[in-house]
PDB file of C-alpha atoms in Angstrom:
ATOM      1  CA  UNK A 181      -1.321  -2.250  14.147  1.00 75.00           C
ATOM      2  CA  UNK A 182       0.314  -2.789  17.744  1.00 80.00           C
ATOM      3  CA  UNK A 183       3.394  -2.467  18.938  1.00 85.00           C
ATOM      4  CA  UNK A 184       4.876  -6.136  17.794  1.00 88.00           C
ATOM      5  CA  UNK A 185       3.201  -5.417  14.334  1.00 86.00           C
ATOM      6  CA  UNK A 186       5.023  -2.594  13.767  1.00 90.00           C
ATOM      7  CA  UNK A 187       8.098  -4.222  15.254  1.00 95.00           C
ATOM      8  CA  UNK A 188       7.885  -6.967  13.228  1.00 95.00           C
ATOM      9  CA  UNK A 189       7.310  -4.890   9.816  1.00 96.00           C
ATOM     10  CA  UNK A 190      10.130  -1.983  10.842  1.00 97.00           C
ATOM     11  CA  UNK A 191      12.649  -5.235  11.429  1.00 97.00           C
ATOM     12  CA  UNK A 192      11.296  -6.660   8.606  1.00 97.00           C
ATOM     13  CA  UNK A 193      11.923  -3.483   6.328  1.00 97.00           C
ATOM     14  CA  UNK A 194      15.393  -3.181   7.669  1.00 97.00           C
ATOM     15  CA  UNK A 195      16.036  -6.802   6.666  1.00 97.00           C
ATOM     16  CA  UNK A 196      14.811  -6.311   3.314  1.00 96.00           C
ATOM     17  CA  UNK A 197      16.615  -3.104   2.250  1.00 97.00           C
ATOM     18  CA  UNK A 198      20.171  -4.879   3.652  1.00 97.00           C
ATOM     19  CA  UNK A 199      19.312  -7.626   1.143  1.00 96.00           C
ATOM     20  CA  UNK A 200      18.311  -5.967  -1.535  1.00 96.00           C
ATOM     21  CA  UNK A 201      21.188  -3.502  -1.097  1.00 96.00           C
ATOM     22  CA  UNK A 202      23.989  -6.533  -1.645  1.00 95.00           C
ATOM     23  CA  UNK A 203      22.022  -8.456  -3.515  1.00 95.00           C
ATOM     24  CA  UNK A 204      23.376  -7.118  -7.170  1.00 95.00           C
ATOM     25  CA  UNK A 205      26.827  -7.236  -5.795  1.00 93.00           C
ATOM     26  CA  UNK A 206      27.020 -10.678  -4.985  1.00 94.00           C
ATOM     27  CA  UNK A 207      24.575 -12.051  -8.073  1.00 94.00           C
ATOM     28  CA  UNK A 208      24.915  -9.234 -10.577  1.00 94.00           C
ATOM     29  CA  UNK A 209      22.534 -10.268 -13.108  1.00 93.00           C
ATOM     30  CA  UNK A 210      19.527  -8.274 -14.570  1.00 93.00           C
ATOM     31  CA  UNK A 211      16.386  -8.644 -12.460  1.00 92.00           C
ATOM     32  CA  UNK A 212      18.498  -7.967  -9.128  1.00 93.00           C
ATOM     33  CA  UNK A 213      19.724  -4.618 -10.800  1.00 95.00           C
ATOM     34  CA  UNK A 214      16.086  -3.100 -11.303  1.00 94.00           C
ATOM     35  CA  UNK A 215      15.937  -3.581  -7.393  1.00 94.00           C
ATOM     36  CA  UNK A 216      18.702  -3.799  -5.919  1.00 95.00           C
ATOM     37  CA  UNK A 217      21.771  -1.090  -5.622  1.00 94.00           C
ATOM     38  CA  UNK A 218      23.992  -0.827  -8.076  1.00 94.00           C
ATOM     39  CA  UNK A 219      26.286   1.861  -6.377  1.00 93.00           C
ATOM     40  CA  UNK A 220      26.285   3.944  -3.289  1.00 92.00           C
ATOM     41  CA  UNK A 221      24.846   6.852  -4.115  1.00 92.00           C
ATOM     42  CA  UNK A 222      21.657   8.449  -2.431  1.00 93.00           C
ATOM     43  CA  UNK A 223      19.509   7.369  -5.117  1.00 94.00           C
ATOM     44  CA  UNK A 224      20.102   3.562  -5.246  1.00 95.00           C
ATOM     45  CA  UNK A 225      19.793   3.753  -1.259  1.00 96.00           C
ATOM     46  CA  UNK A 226      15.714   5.121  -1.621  1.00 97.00           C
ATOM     47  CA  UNK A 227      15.449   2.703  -4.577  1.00 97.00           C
ATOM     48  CA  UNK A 228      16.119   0.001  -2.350  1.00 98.00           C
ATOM     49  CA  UNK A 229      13.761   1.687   0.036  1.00 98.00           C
ATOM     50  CA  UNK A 230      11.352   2.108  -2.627  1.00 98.00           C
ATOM     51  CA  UNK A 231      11.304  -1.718  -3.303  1.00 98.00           C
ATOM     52  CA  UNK A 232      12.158  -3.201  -0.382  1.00 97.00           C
ATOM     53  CA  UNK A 233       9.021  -1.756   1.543  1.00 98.00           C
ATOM     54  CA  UNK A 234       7.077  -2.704  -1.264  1.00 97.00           C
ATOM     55  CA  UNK A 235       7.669  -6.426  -0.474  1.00 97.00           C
ATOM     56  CA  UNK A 236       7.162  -5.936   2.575  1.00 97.00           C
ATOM     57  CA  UNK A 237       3.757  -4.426   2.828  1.00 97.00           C
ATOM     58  CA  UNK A 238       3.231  -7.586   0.131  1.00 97.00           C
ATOM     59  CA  UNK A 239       4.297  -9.783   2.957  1.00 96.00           C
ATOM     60  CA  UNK A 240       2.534  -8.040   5.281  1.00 95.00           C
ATOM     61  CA  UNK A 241      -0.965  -8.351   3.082  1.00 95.00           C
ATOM     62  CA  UNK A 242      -0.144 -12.070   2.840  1.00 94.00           C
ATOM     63  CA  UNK A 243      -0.302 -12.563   7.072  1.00 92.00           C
ATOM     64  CA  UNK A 244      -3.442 -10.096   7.455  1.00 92.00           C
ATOM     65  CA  UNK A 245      -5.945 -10.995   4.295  1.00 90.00           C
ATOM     66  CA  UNK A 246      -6.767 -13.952   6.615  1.00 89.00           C
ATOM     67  CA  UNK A 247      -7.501 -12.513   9.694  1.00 90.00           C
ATOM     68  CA  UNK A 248     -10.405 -11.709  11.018  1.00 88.00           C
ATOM     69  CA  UNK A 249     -10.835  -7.295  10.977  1.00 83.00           C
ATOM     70  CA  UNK A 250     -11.244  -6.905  14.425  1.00 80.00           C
ATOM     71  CA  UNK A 251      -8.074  -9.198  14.740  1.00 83.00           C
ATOM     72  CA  UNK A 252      -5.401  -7.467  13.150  1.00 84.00           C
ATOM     73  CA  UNK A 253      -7.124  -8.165  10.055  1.00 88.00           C
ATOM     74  CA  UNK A 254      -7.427  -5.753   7.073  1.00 90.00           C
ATOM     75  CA  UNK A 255     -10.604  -3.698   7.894  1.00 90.00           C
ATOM     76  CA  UNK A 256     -10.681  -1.931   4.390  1.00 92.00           C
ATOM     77  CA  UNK A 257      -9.007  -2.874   1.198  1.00 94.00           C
ATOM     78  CA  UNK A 258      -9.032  -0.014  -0.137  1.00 96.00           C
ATOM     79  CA  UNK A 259      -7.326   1.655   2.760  1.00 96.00           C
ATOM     80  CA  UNK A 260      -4.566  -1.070   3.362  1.00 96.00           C
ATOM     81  CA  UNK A 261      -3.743  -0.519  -0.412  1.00 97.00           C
ATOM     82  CA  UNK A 262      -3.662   3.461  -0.399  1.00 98.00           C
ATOM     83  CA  UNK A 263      -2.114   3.429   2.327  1.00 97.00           C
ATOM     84  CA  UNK A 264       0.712   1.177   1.623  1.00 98.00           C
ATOM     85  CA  UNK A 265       1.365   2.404  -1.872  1.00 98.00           C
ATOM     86  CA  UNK A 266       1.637   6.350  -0.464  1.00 98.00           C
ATOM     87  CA  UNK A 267       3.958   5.093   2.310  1.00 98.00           C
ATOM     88  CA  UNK A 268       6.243   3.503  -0.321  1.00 98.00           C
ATOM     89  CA  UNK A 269       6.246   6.636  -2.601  1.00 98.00           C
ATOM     90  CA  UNK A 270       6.662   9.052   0.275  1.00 98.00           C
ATOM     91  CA  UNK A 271       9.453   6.755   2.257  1.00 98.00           C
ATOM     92  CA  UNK A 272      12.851   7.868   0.336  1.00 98.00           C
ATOM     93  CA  UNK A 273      12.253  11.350   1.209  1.00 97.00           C
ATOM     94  CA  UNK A 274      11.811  10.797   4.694  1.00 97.00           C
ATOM     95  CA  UNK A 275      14.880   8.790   4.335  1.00 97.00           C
ATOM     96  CA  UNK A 276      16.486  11.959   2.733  1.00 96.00           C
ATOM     97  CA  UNK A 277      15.220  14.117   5.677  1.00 97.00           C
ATOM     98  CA  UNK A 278      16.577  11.806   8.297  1.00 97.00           C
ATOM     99  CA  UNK A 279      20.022  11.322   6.502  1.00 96.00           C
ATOM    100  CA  UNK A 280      20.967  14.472   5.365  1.00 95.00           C
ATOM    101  CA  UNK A 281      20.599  15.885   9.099  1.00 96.00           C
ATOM    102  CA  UNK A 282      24.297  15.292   9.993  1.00 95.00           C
ATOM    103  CA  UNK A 283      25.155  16.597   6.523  1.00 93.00           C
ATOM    104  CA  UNK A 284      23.725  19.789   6.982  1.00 95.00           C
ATOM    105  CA  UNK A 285      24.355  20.268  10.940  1.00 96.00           C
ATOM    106  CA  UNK A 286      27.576  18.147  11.244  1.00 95.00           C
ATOM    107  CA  UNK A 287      29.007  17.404   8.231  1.00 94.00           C
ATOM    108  CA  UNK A 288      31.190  14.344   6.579  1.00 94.00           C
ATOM    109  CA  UNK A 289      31.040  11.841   9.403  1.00 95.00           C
ATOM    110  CA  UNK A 290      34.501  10.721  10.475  1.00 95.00           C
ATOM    111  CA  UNK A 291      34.522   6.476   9.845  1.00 96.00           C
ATOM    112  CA  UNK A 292      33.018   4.481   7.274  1.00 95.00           C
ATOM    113  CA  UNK A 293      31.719   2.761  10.334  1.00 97.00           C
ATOM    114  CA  UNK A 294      30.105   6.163  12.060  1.00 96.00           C
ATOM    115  CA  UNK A 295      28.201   6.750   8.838  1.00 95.00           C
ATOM    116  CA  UNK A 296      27.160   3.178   8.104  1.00 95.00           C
ATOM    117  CA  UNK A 297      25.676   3.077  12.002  1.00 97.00           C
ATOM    118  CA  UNK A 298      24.180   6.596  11.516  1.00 97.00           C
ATOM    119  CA  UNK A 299      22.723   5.319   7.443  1.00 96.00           C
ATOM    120  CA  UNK A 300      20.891   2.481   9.957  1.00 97.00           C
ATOM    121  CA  UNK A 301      19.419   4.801  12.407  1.00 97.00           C
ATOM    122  CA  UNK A 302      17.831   6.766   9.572  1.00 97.00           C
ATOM    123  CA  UNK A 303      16.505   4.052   7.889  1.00 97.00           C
ATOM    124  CA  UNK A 304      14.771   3.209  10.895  1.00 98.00           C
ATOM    125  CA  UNK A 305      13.653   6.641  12.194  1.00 98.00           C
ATOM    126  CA  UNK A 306      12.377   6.891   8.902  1.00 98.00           C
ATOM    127  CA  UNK A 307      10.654   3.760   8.584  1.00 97.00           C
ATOM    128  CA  UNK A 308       8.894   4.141  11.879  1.00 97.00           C
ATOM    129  CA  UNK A 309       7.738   7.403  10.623  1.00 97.00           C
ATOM    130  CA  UNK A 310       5.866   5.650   7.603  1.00 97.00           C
ATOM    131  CA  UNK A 311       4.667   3.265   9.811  1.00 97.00           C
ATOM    132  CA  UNK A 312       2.849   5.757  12.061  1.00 95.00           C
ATOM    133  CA  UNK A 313       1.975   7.774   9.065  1.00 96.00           C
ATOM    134  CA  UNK A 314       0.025   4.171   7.519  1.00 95.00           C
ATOM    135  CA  UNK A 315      -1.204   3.206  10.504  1.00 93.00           C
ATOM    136  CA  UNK A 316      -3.637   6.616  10.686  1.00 94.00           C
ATOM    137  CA  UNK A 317      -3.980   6.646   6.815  1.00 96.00           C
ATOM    138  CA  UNK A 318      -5.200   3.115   6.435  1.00 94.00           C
ATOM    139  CA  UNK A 319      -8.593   4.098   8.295  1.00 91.00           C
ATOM    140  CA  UNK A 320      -9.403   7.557   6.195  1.00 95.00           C
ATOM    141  CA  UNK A 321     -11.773   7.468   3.055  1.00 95.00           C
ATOM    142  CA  UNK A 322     -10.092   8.336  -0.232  1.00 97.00           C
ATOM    143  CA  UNK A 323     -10.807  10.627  -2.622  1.00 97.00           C
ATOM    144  CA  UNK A 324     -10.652   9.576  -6.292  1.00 98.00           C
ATOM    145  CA  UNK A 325      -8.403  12.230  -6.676  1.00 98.00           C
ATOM    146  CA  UNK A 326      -6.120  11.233  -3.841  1.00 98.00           C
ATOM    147  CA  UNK A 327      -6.294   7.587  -5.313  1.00 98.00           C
ATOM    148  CA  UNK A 328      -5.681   9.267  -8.586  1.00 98.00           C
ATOM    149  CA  UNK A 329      -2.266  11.131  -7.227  1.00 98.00           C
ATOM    150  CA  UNK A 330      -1.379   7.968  -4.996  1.00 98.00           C
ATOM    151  CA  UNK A 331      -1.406   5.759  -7.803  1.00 98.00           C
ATOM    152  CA  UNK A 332       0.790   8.868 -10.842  1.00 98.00           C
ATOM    153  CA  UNK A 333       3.253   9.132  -8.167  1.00 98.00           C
ATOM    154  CA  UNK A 334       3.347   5.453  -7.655  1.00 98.00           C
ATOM    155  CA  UNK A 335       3.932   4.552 -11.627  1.00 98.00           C
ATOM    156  CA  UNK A 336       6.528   7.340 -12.232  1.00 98.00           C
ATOM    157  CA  UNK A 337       8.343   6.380  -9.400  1.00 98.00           C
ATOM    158  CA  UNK A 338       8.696   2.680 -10.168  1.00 98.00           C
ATOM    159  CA  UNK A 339       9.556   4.074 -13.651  1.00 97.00           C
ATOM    160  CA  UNK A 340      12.206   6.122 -12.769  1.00 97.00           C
ATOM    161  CA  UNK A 341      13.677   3.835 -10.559  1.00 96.00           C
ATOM    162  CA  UNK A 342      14.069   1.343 -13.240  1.00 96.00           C
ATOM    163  CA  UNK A 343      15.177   3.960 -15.971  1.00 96.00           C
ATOM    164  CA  UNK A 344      17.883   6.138 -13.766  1.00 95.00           C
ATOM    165  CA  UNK A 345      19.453   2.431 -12.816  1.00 95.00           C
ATOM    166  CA  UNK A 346      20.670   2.305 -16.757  1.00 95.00           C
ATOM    167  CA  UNK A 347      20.903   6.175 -17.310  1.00 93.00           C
ATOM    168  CA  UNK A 348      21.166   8.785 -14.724  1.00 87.00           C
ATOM    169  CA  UNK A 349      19.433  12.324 -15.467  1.00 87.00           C
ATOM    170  CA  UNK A 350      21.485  15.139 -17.191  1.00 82.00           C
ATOM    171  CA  UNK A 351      20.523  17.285 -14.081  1.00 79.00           C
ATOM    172  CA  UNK A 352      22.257  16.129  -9.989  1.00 80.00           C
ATOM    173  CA  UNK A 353      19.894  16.663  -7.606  1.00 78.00           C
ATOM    174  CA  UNK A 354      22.526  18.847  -5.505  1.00 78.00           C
ATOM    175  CA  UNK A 355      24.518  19.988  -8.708  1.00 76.00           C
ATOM    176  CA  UNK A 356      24.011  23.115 -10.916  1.00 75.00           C
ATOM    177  CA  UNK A 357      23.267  21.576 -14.049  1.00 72.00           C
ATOM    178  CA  UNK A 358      24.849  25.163 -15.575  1.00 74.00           C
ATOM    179  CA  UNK A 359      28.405  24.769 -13.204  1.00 74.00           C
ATOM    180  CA  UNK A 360      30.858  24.521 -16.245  1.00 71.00           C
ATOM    181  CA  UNK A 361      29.070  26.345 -18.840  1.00 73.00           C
ATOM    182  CA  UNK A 362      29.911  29.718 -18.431  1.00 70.00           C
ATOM    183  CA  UNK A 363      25.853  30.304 -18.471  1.00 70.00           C
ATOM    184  CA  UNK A 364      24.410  32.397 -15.649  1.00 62.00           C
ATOM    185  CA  UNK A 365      21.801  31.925 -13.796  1.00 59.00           C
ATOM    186  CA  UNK A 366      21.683  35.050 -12.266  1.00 59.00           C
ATOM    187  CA  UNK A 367      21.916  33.034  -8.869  1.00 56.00           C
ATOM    188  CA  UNK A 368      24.239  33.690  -5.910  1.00 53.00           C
TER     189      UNK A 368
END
């Protein structure tokens, strides 16, 4: 991809995940809620992620099937699809490596407005890293096993996107699930 491809998809991205982040809040009805975010929590952000890239690599698949290979076309199928699907999966945790940054070496930001500025440099320092990332992986040979773990990670993901929307885990990511109990660990 060159330099206005990956332009074009990294604006496009950004586009996508600011409409699919509002979109529940302005027409809160059920088929925005499976995509969309329903709150502002860390999770519902890489959900949005999640999907939003998604429909973008579909768009992107819909302006390159036609093309020629040598043209910006897709030179392998399989690759484009692999490719796309692991960048998807692998997206909201570069997200979470970008954004949590100031938490751990700064802290709470001061403004709403500092954080939502900073929330849309991550999102695009971490979508140009899954666009590099693509760009090399759409060209490799995979390995039924790598298709295998491409496409596990792919299906739980969707699925627990869709199921922690309607009920969130008994365990926080950050939280002690114990905190409260009077159980030890045996942690410090």
């Amino acid at each position: 991809m060159d330099r206005k491809g990956y332009i074009f998809k990294l604006v496009g991205f950004w586009a996508g995940f600011l409409l699919l982040h509002y979109a529940y809040e302005f027409l809160p009805i059920l088929p925005f809620k499976l995509f969309s975010g329903i709150d502002e929590s860390f999770f519902q952000h890489a959900k949005v992620a999640f999907f939003g890239y998604l429909a973008v690599n579909l768009v992107e698949y819909l302006v390159r099937r036609r093309r020629p290979a040598g043209d910006g076309g897709i030179e392998s199928m399989e690759g484009f699809a692999f490719s796309r699907l692991f960048s998807s999966i692998i997206l909201p945790w570069f997200i979470f490596i970008v954004w949590f940054a100031a938490a751990a070496f700064y802290g709470r930001l001061p403004t709403v407005f500092l954080e939502i500025l900073y929330s849309n440099i991550a999102l695009l320092l971490a979508g140009t890293c899954v666009l590099v990332m693509e760009n090399s992986m759409e060209g490799i040979a995979y390995s039924r096993g790598f298709k295998a773990v491409i496409l596990v990670l792919f299906v739980l993901s969707v699925i627990y996107y869709v199921i922690f929307t309607f009920r969130l885990p008994w365990a926080d990511f950050f939280a002690d699930p114990y905190a409260g109990l009077g159980i030890s660990t045996g942690a410090v």
